[in-house]
C-alpha cells in the first residue's frame, strides 16, 4: 500500500502556497464512503478535477453557483405546484384519488411500516407523474406514449381493496401473536377536492406468550444437538417470548441448517412442525417442536471428493481428462489447461473424505474458490451413495487470466490545464496457483501559465509505477493452516515509486508493503494487517531560489513538509458492517484504524548507541525516520424510516501523536524543539466527504485563521466530525438530501505558525465548525452521483463573537458546490 502523497507546491513569486497537488487523482475510496471526483466548484476560479475519463473545465470568475441553485429550486417548486393543481383533472365525479394512506398501531413494539406493506392500495409515489400521465392522454403518437411511460396512472380509491387490506393487516397481527387484534378504517374526503385519506387504526390488545418450549425428536442424537442450541441461548423461542409465527419459522430454518452442518444432508425445515396448546389461560401457549417424518434421519459422511479442474459447461467438445492426481485425499482431474496446482486447490477445498457432511464447509469452499481471480465459476454437487455416504464433485471453470485497465483524467488547477493517464495489467494466475501479478503505470502533465516568476513559466510532470503480487494464503509461520480453515486470507506484496518533476524541485516517493487481508464467511467483517509498511519521501533536487524560500521566508511547518522523511511501521484496520444484508432497517458500518512507525528502528539505534544528527534525530539512509502513533475510529448508520425516507449519521474521531525521532531541534520554537508528524500522516478537514461548506484542507486547525492557499498549515493531530443527513427518494433514481456537518481538527502541540490551533479542553467546543446544505443524488444502483450545495453556519476562524455566519455573510466565499461519487458516509 503506497503512501498517500500530498505535494504542497510552490507559490508564484514565493507567495503563500496556492496549490496542493500538481495533479489530482480521484481514486481509492469505496462508493459507500464516497469518491471525490472534483474539488469544490466555488464562486470564483478554483481547482477542480473530473475523473471518469472526462476533463473538467475551469469555472469563470463571473460564475455564481447560487444563481443556478436558486433557479433549480424555483423550477422544481413551480413544477410541483403546477402538477398538484392538475392531478385530479381526469378523476370522475364521485371517485377519489388516494392522496395519503397511513397505519397507526397502539403498540410501540410493532413497526407501522411493517403493516403498511400489507396495504393493497397505496398512493402514487410522486404526484407530478400523474400530471405527465394526464397530459399525454390517450394519444397514440410515439411522443405521447413515451411521456405516458414517464408518468403514472392515478390510484383511484377502491373500497374493496380497503376491506381486503384490513383482512391482511389483521392476519399479519395474528401471525405476530396478537390474536385479538382489531383494525378500524377511517376515510377523509373533506380536506381536498376529489382526494381521499385512508387511516388504518390497529388495536393490538394482549398477545399470546410462550409458557414452555420443549423438543421431542424421537432420537437422542437429534434431541441433544437441538437442545444444545437452546441451552446456549441461540433460540428466540424463550419462556415469555411472544407467540410470533415469524420466530417459529426462523427456528425451523435454523434447526434444519444446524443439522445439515452436523451431517444430516437431507434435513429441511419441512421435517419439523410444532404442537401448540393455546387452551391455557392468560393468553399463554405451551409449544413443542417435533420431528414430522416417521423415518429418523442418519448423518452422512463424505466418501470421495473429485475435482474437475478446467471444466467448461458450455464447451461443445466435452471434458477431456489428460491427468489424474490424488492429493490430500482429493482426486483431481486436469484437462489440457492444467488450471491450478493441487496444493492450492486442496487449501481452498475444505470438504475432505471421511468428514461428516457440512453445509457450512460447502459454502466456505465455494466462497474460497470464487475469491481466486483465476476461477470464474464453481459448481459443487453431492450424490447420495447409500443411507450414510455421499460423493462430492466440484467443477471449476477458469476466468479471464489477463486483465488490462486504462484510464484518462483531465485536471484544472487554478486555471492550469493538465492531463493524467494510467494503465494497468493483471495476470490472475502467474505461477498457476491463483497468484495475481499486477503492474500499474501512471503519468501526468500540466501546462502552467506564465507569471511574474520565470521559474513557473515551465510545465511539469509526474510519473509513477508499482508492482504487486498477491498470494491466496497467509505467509505467517505456524498459523497458516489454522487461519485458512477459519478465514479467507490474502497476502499482498507491493513496491512502487513516483517522481514529481517541477521547475523548483524534484520529489520522489518510494514504498514497500507486505500486508495480509482476511474476511469472515459472511463478508461483514474484514481486516488488514500491514506487517511491513515502508515509505520514503525525498527531494534529490531543489533549485537555489526555492531553497532560499524554504530557509528564510516560510514557516517551519511548510519547511518540514518538504523534508526528506522515512516511515516504517505497522498498520492495522478493521471494518464491520451489516450492509451486506440489505433487509435490515438499520444499516451500520464501524471502522477502526491504527498505525505506528519508527519504534523498532528507534530501539535498534538506541541499543546500538548510534549518534544523532544536528536536528537531534537518528538517520537512516542519510535521512530521519518518523516516529508516531495514530488511530481513528468511525461509525456510520442509515435508518430506513420507510422505502422513501431515511436518516443517516456519521461519527468520527482520530488522534495522532508524534514523539521520539519525530522531535527535532527548532530554533524558531519557544521550547527549542518541535514534534511534528509527516505531512502525509496529519489529519485535515473540509471537502465533499467531510465538513461541507469548506474546501478540502481549508478548515482549522482550531480557530486558526491562516492563508487558505497554504495547505501545509491547515492540518492537525486530532480530528472530530459529526454529520447527519435526511434523504428523501423523489423517484426511483433521484434522491433529495438535507444535511448538517460539524467538526474540526486541532494540533497536539502549540505550533508558532498555527496560532489558535492547539486542542484545549476548555475551548475546543467553541471551535467546532458547522455547515449545512442540500443535495441531489442520482442513484444508478451500483453508482451514485452526488451534487451538494453547502453554506457555513459557524466559522471558528472568525472572532469569537462573530462566528455565526449563516445570515451575516453572503453566499459567495461562504459556501461551496461539491460534485462527487457515492454517499459521503
mmCIF file of N, CA and C in Angstrom, residues 242-286:
data_model
loop_
_atom_site.group_PDB
_atom_site.id
_atom_site.type_symbol
_atom_site.label_atom_id
_atom_site.label_comp_id
_atom_site.label_asym_id
_atom_site.label_seq_id
_atom_site.Cartn_x
_atom_site.Cartn_y
_atom_site.Cartn_z
ATOM 1 N N UNK A 242 -43.129 -13.625 22.789
ATOM 2 C CA UNK A 242 -44.420 -13.531 22.101
ATOM 3 C C UNK A 242 -44.548 -14.684 21.107
ATOM 4 N N UNK A 243 -45.707 -15.237 21.014
ATOM 5 C CA UNK A 243 -46.000 -16.360 20.119
ATOM 6 C C UNK A 243 -46.100 -15.837 18.677
ATOM 7 N N UNK A 244 -44.944 -15.510 18.125
ATOM 8 C CA UNK A 244 -44.840 -14.877 16.806
ATOM 9 C C UNK A 244 -44.495 -15.945 15.774
ATOM 10 N N UNK A 245 -45.314 -16.041 14.715
ATOM 11 C CA UNK A 245 -45.112 -17.066 13.698
ATOM 12 C C UNK A 245 -43.775 -16.898 12.975
ATOM 13 N N UNK A 246 -43.309 -15.678 12.823
ATOM 14 C CA UNK A 246 -42.021 -15.471 12.158
ATOM 15 C C UNK A 246 -40.886 -16.063 12.978
ATOM 16 N N UNK A 247 -41.003 -16.001 14.319
ATOM 17 C CA UNK A 247 -39.991 -16.622 15.173
ATOM 18 C C UNK A 247 -40.032 -18.138 15.055
ATOM 19 N N UNK A 248 -41.221 -18.677 14.949
ATOM 20 C CA UNK A 248 -41.354 -20.123 14.786
ATOM 21 C C UNK A 248 -40.756 -20.583 13.461
ATOM 22 N N UNK A 249 -41.014 -19.829 12.414
ATOM 23 C CA UNK A 249 -40.468 -20.179 11.106
ATOM 24 C C UNK A 249 -38.941 -20.052 11.104
ATOM 25 N N UNK A 250 -38.441 -19.006 11.764
ATOM 26 C CA UNK A 250 -36.997 -18.825 11.865
ATOM 27 C C UNK A 250 -36.349 -19.964 12.636
ATOM 28 N N UNK A 251 -37.019 -20.434 13.676
ATOM 29 C CA UNK A 251 -36.495 -21.547 14.469
ATOM 30 C C UNK A 251 -36.400 -22.820 13.635
ATOM 31 N N UNK A 252 -37.418 -23.108 12.845
ATOM 32 C CA UNK A 252 -37.373 -24.302 11.983
ATOM 33 C C UNK A 252 -36.219 -24.219 10.984
ATOM 34 N N UNK A 253 -36.040 -23.032 10.402
ATOM 35 C CA UNK A 253 -34.950 -22.847 9.433
ATOM 36 C C UNK A 253 -33.597 -23.031 10.090
ATOM 37 N N UNK A 254 -33.417 -22.445 11.277
ATOM 38 C CA UNK A 254 -32.131 -22.533 11.960
ATOM 39 C C UNK A 254 -31.838 -23.961 12.422
ATOM 40 N N UNK A 255 -32.858 -24.677 12.901
ATOM 41 C CA UNK A 255 -32.655 -26.047 13.369
ATOM 42 C C UNK A 255 -32.264 -26.956 12.208
ATOM 43 N N UNK A 256 -32.938 -26.809 11.081
ATOM 44 C CA UNK A 256 -32.612 -27.650 9.930
ATOM 45 C C UNK A 256 -31.212 -27.339 9.403
ATOM 46 N N UNK A 257 -30.835 -26.055 9.405
ATOM 47 C CA UNK A 257 -29.491 -25.677 8.968
ATOM 48 C C UNK A 257 -28.446 -26.223 9.929
ATOM 49 N N UNK A 258 -28.745 -26.178 11.211
ATOM 50 C CA UNK A 258 -27.817 -26.700 12.219
ATOM 51 C C UNK A 258 -27.571 -28.192 12.010
ATOM 52 N N UNK A 259 -28.609 -28.922 11.718
ATOM 53 C CA UNK A 259 -28.469 -30.358 11.493
ATOM 54 C C UNK A 259 -27.692 -30.643 10.208
ATOM 55 N N UNK A 260 -27.899 -29.822 9.181
ATOM 56 C CA UNK A 260 -27.147 -30.037 7.937
ATOM 57 C C UNK A 260 -25.658 -29.793 8.147
ATOM 58 N N UNK A 261 -25.325 -28.956 9.123
ATOM 59 C CA UNK A 261 -23.915 -28.740 9.444
ATOM 60 C C UNK A 261 -23.354 -29.828 10.351
ATOM 61 N N UNK A 262 -24.205 -30.732 10.807
ATOM 62 C CA UNK A 262 -23.768 -31.851 11.645
ATOM 63 C C UNK A 262 -23.882 -33.175 10.898
ATOM 64 N N UNK A 263 -24.006 -33.113 9.588
ATOM 65 C CA UNK A 263 -24.009 -34.346 8.799
ATOM 66 C C UNK A 263 -25.349 -34.763 8.250
ATOM 67 N N UNK A 264 -26.446 -34.130 8.671
ATOM 68 C CA UNK A 264 -27.781 -34.562 8.246
ATOM 69 C C UNK A 264 -28.116 -33.889 6.912
ATOM 70 N N UNK A 265 -27.639 -34.506 5.845
ATOM 71 C CA UNK A 265 -27.714 -33.956 4.492
ATOM 72 C C UNK A 265 -29.147 -33.720 4.034
ATOM 73 N N UNK A 266 -30.070 -34.575 4.421
ATOM 74 C CA UNK A 266 -31.453 -34.498 3.940
ATOM 75 C C UNK A 266 -32.347 -33.619 4.801
ATOM 76 N N UNK A 267 -31.797 -32.991 5.818
ATOM 77 C CA UNK A 267 -32.614 -32.199 6.733
ATOM 78 C C UNK A 267 -33.136 -30.933 6.058
ATOM 79 N N UNK A 268 -34.438 -30.685 6.189
ATOM 80 C CA UNK A 268 -35.067 -29.450 5.718
ATOM 81 C C UNK A 268 -36.023 -28.964 6.799
ATOM 82 N N UNK A 269 -36.433 -27.712 6.707
ATOM 83 C CA UNK A 269 -37.355 -27.196 7.724
ATOM 84 C C UNK A 269 -38.717 -27.882 7.655
ATOM 85 N N UNK A 270 -39.006 -28.502 6.490
ATOM 86 C CA UNK A 270 -40.262 -29.234 6.377
ATOM 87 C C UNK A 270 -40.311 -30.493 7.219
ATOM 88 N N UNK A 271 -39.142 -30.926 7.750
ATOM 89 C CA UNK A 271 -39.116 -32.103 8.624
ATOM 90 C C UNK A 271 -39.652 -31.815 10.022
ATOM 91 N N UNK A 272 -39.854 -30.537 10.337
ATOM 92 C CA UNK A 272 -40.228 -30.160 11.695
ATOM 93 C C UNK A 272 -41.563 -29.418 11.696
ATOM 94 N N UNK A 273 -42.339 -29.666 12.738
ATOM 95 C CA UNK A 273 -43.526 -28.858 12.949
ATOM 96 C C UNK A 273 -43.774 -28.707 14.441
ATOM 97 N N UNK A 274 -44.739 -27.851 14.754
ATOM 98 C CA UNK A 274 -44.996 -27.501 16.152
ATOM 99 C C UNK A 274 -46.349 -28.027 16.609
ATOM 100 N N UNK A 275 -46.374 -28.381 17.877
ATOM 101 C CA UNK A 275 -47.629 -28.644 18.571
ATOM 102 C C UNK A 275 -47.826 -27.515 19.579
ATOM 103 N N UNK A 276 -48.929 -26.794 19.432
ATOM 104 C CA UNK A 276 -49.166 -25.627 20.287
ATOM 105 C C UNK A 276 -50.472 -25.811 21.050
ATOM 106 N N UNK A 277 -50.381 -25.700 22.340
ATOM 107 C CA UNK A 277 -51.554 -25.768 23.211
ATOM 108 C C UNK A 277 -51.936 -24.347 23.607
ATOM 109 N N UNK A 278 -53.007 -23.836 22.969
ATOM 110 C CA UNK A 278 -53.455 -22.459 23.226
ATOM 111 C C UNK A 278 -54.677 -22.407 24.124
ATOM 112 N N UNK A 279 -54.982 -23.536 24.776
ATOM 113 C CA UNK A 279 -56.172 -23.575 25.628
ATOM 114 C C UNK A 279 -55.891 -23.079 27.040
ATOM 115 N N UNK A 280 -54.665 -22.704 27.298
ATOM 116 C CA UNK A 280 -54.306 -22.235 28.632
ATOM 117 C C UNK A 280 -54.906 -20.861 28.884
ATOM 118 N N UNK A 281 -54.964 -20.480 30.112
ATOM 119 C CA UNK A 281 -55.488 -19.164 30.470
ATOM 120 C C UNK A 281 -54.396 -18.101 30.349
ATOM 121 N N UNK A 282 -54.857 -16.846 30.381
ATOM 122 C CA UNK A 282 -53.957 -15.684 30.372
ATOM 123 C C UNK A 282 -53.109 -15.606 29.104
ATOM 124 N N UNK A 283 -53.679 -16.023 27.971
ATOM 125 C CA UNK A 283 -53.009 -15.904 26.670
ATOM 126 C C UNK A 283 -51.628 -16.546 26.663
ATOM 127 N N UNK A 284 -51.523 -17.758 27.172
ATOM 128 C CA UNK A 284 -50.254 -18.458 27.201
ATOM 129 C C UNK A 284 -50.317 -19.705 26.326
ATOM 130 N N UNK A 285 -49.111 -20.110 25.846
ATOM 131 C CA UNK A 285 -49.010 -21.236 24.910
ATOM 132 C C UNK A 285 -47.908 -22.166 25.389
ATOM 133 N N UNK A 286 -48.203 -23.478 25.349
ATOM 134 C CA UNK A 286 -47.166 -24.492 25.523
ATOM 135 C C UNK A 286 -46.797 -24.996 24.134
#
